Tab-separated table of C-alpha atoms and ligand atoms in Angstrom:
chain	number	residue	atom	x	y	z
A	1	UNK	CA	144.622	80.371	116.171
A	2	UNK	CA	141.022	81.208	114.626
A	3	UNK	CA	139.944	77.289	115.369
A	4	UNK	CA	137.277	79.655	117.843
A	5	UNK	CA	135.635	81.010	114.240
A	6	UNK	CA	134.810	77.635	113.072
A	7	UNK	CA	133.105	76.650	116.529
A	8	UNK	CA	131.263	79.834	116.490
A	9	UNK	CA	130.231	79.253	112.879
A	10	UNK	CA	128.895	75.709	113.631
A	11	UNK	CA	127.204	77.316	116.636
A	12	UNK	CA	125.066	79.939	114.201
A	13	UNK	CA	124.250	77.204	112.399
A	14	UNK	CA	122.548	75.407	114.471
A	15	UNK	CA	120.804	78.176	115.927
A	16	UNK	CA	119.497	78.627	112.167
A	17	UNK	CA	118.439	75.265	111.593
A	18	UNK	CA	116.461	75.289	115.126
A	19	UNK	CA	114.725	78.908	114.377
A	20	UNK	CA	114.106	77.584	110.772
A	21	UNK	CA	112.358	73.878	112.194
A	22	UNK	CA	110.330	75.353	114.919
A	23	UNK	CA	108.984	78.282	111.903
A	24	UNK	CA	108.561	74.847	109.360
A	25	UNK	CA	110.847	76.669	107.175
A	26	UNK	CA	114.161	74.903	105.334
A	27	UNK	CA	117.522	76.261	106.512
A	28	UNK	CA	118.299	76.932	102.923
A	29	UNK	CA	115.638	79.589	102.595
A	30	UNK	CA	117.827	81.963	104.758
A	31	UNK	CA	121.432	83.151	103.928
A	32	UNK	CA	124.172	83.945	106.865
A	33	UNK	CA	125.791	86.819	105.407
A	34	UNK	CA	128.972	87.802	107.836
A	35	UNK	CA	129.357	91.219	109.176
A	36	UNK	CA	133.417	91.553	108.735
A	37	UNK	CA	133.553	95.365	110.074
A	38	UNK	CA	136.678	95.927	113.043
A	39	UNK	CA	137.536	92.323	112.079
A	40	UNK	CA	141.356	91.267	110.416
A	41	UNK	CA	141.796	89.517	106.688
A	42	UNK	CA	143.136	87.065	108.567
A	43	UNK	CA	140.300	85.937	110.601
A	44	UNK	CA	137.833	86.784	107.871
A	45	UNK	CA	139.738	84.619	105.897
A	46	UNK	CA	139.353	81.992	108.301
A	47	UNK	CA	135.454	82.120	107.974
A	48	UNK	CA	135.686	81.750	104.525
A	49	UNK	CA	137.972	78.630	104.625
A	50	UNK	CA	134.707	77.534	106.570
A	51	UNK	CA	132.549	77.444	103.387
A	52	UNK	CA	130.637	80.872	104.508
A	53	UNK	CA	130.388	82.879	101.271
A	54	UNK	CA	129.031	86.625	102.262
A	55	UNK	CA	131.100	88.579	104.004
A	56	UNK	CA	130.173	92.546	104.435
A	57	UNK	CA	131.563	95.576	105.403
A	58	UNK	CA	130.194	99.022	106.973
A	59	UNK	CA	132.520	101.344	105.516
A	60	UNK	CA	134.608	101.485	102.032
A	61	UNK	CA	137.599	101.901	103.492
A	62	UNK	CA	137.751	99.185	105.676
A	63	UNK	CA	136.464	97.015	102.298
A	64	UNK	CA	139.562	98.481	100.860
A	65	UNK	CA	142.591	97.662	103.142
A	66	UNK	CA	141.074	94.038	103.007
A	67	UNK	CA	140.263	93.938	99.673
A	68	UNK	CA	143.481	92.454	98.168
A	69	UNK	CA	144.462	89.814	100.798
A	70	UNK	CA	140.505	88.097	100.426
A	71	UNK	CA	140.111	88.407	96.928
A	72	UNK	CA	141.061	84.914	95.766
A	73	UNK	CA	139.046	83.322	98.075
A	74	UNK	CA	135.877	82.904	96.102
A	75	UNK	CA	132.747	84.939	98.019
A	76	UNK	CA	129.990	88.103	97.462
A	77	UNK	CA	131.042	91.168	99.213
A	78	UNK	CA	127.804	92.830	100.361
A	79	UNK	CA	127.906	96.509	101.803
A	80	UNK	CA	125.423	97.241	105.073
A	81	UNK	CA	127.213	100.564	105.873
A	82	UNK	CA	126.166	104.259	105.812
A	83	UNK	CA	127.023	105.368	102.045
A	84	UNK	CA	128.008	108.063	100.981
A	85	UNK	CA	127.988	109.422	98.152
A	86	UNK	CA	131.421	110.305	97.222
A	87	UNK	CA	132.793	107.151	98.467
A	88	UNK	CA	130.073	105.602	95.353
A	89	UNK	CA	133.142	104.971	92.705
A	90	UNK	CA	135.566	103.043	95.289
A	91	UNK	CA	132.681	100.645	96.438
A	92	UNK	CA	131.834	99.328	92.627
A	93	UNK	CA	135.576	99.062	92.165
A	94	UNK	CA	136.321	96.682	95.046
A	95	UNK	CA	133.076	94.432	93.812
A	96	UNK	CA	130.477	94.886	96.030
A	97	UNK	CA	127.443	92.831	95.139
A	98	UNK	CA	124.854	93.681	96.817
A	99	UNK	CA	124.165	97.155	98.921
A	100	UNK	CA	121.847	96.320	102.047
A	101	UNK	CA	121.735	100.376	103.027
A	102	UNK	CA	120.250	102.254	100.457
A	103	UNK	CA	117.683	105.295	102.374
A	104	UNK	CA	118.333	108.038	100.063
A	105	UNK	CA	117.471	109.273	96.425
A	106	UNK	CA	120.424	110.997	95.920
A	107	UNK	CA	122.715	108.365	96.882
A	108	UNK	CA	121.028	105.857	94.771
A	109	UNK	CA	120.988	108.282	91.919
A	110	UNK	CA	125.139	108.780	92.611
A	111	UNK	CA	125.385	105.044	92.731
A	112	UNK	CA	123.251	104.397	89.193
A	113	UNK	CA	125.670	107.081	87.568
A	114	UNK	CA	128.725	105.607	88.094
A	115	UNK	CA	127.194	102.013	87.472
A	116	UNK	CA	126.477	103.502	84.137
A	117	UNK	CA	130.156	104.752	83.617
A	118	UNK	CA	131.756	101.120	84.869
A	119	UNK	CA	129.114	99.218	82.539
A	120	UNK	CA	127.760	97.258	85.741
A	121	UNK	CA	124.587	96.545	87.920
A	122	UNK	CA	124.264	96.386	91.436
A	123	UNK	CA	121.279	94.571	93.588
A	124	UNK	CA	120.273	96.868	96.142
A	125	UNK	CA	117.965	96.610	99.574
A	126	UNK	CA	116.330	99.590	100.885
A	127	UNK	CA	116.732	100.034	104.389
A	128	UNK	CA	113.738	101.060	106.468
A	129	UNK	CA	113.833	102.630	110.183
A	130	UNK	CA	111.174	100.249	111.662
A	131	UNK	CA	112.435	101.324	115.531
A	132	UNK	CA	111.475	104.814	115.154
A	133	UNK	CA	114.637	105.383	117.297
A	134	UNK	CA	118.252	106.657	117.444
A	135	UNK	CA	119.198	105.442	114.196
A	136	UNK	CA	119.103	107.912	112.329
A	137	UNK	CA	119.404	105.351	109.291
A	138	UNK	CA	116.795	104.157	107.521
A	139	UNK	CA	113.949	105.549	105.922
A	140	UNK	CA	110.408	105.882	107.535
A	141	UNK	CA	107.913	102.794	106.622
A	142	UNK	CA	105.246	105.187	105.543
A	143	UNK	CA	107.805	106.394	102.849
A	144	UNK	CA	109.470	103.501	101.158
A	145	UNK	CA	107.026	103.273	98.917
A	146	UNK	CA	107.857	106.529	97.190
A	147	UNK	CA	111.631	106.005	97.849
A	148	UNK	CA	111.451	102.379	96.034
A	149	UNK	CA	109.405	103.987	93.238
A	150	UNK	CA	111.904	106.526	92.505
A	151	UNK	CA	114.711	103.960	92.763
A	152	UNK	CA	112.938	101.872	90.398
A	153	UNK	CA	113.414	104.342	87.253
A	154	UNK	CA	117.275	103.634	87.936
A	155	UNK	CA	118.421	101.251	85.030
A	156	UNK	CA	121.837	99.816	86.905
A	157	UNK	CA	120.504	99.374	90.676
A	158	UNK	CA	117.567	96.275	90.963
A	159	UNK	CA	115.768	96.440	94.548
A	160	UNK	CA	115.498	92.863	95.651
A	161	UNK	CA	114.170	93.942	99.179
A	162	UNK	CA	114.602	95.245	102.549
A	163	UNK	CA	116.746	95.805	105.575
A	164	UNK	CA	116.195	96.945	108.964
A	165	UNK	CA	118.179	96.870	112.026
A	166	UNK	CA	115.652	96.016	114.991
A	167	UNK	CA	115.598	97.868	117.833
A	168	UNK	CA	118.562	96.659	120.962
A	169	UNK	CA	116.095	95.321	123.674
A	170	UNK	CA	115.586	92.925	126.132
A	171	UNK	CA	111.859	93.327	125.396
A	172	UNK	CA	111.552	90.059	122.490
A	173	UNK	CA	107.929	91.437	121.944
A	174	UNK	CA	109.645	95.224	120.834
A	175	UNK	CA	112.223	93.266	118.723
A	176	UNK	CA	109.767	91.369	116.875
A	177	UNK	CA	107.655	94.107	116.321
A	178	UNK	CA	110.106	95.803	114.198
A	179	UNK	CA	110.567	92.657	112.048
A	180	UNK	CA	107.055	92.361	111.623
A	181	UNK	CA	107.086	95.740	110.424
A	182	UNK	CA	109.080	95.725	108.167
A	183	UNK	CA	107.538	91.861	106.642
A	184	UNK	CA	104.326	94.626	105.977
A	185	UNK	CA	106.534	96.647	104.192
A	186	UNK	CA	107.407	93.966	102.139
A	187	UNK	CA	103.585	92.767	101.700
A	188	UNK	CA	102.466	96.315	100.924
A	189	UNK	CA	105.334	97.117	98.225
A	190	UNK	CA	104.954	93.232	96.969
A	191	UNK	CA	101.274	94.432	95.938
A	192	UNK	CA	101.754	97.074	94.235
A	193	UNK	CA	103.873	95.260	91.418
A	194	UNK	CA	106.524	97.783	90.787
A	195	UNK	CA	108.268	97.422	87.555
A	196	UNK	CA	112.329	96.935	88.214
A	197	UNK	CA	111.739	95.838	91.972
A	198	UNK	CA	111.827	92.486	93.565
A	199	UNK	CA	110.159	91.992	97.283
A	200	UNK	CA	112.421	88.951	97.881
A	201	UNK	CA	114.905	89.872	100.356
A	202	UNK	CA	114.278	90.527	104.345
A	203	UNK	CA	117.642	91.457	105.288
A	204	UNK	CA	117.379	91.450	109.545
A	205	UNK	CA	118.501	89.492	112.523
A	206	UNK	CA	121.924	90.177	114.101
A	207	UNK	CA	123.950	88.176	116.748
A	208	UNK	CA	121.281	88.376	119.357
A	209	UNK	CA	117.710	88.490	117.627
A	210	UNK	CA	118.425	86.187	114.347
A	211	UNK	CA	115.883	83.617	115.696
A	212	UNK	CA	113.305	86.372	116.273
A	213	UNK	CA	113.772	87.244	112.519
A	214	UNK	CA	114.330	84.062	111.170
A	215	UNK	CA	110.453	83.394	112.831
A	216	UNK	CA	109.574	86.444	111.176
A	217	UNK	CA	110.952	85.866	107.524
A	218	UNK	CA	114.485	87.014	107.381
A	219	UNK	CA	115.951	86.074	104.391
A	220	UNK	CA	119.286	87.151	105.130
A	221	UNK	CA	120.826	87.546	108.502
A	222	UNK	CA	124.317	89.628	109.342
A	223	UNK	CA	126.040	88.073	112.196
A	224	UNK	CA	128.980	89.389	113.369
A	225	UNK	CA	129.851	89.183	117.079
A	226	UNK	CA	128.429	85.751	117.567
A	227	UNK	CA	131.567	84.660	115.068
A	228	UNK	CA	134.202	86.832	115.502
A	229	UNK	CA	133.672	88.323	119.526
A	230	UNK	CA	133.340	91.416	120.836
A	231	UNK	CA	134.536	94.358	119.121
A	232	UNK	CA	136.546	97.029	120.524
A	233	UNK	CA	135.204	99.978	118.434
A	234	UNK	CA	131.321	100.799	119.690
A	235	UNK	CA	128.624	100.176	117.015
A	236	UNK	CA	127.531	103.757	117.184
A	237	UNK	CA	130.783	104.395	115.217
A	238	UNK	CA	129.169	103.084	112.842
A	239	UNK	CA	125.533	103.443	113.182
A	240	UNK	CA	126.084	107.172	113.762
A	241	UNK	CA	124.320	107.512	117.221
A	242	UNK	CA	123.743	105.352	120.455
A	243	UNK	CA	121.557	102.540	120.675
A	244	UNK	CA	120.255	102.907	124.126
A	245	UNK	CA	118.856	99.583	126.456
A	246	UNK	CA	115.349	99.563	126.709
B	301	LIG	C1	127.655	95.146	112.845
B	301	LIG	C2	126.419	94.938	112.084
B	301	LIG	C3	125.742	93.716	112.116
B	301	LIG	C4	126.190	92.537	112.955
B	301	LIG	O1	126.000	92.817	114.313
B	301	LIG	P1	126.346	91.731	115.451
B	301	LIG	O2	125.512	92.153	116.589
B	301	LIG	O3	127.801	91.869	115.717
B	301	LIG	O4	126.009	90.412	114.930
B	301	LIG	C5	124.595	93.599	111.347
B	301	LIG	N1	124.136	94.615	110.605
B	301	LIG	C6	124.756	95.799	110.550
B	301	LIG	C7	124.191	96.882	109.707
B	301	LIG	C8	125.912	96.003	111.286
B	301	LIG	O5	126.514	97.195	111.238
């Protein structure tokens, strides 16, 4: 019944190892991290039974009603969703590893408190709005630096780089521009040798544009459509607003 998952998966993977050959880089330099929101335990499940070992949600509740029929099947649970603050508590309890959306002080701030209380860390990505567009998400390039320096001072989050979402075009050239913006991002913060913050991480490339950021340094992509199909519910659900053609 989910035999289509493991074709899909094999499919992704070779489209990583050809973006990674024709940029001379090794297919183990970038991580397929599987975006799981809309999609069953079941099928999820399936994935993992495939050997893929990040799986990610968008929002805390969806983590939560899947939570107990994945969790002993061995795999990170990332979060790349809108957080908000009060939903801070539930997301350390159900394990996440690594947050990909962090664009705000005060959620960070919620986040290190209650980190403190459970006696954990958490790896965190900041996520930067390199489209200039309808996301709303994501903080401006010229003011990551301040955001990452204030996040740095937390004790229980450790920045270990940066996310974008790149802008939904036909135009490849408009696509890669927002990867590229956000590698000088990386370069710029990289420089400045922040105590408490690691520039290792490019967190970008989706279903249709992971060769355009695997070119361009991605680190981590989050596929989700190009291994589970179409989803019913519309992205801007979850992204807040539209995402118009250009
Ligand atoms: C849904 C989602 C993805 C995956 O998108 P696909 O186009 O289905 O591959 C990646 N990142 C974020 C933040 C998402 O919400």
């Amino acid at each position: 019944m989910n035999n289509d998952i493991k074709f899909n998966l094999q499919k992704i993977q070779d489209r990583i190892a050809l973006a990674c050959k024709k940029s001379g880089r090794s297919s183990d330099t970038v991580q397929l991290l599987l975006a799981t929101k809309t999609v069953s335990a079941d099928r999820i499940q399936a994935a993992l039974q495939s050997g893929h070992q990040i799986i990610a949600e968008n929002k805390v509740q969806e983590l939560k009603e899947k939570y107990d029929a994945l969790k002993h099947i061995p795999h990170s649970n990332h979060f790349i969703g809108h957080l908000q603050s009060n939903k801070v508590k539930e997301l350390i309890k159900y394990g996440v590893s690594c947050v990909h959306s962090i664009d705000r002080f005060e959620v960070a701030e919620k986040l290190d408190q209650r980190l403190a209380l459970a006696g954990k860390d958490i790896d965190v990505l900041v996520q930067v709005n390199t489209s200039d567009e309808e996301s709303k998400f994501g903080i401006a390039p010229e003011e990551a630096e301040q955001l990452i320096r204030q996040i740095s001072k937390l004790e229980h989050l450790h920045i270990k780089g940066l996310m974008t979402i790149g802008l939904f075009s036909s135009s490849e050239e408009k696509v890669r521009a927002c990867f590229k913006r956000l590698r000088k991002v990386q370069t710029e913060i990289k420089d400045l040798k922040i105590a408490n913050v690691e520039m290792t991480e490019l967190s970008m490339g989706m279903s249709g544009d992971l060769e355009i950021a695997i070119e361009e340094g991605a680190t981590i992509i989050r596929v989700g459509t190009a291994v589970f199909g179409q989803r019913a519910t519309p992205d801007s659900d979850y992204w807040n607003e539209h995402k118009k053609q250009f």
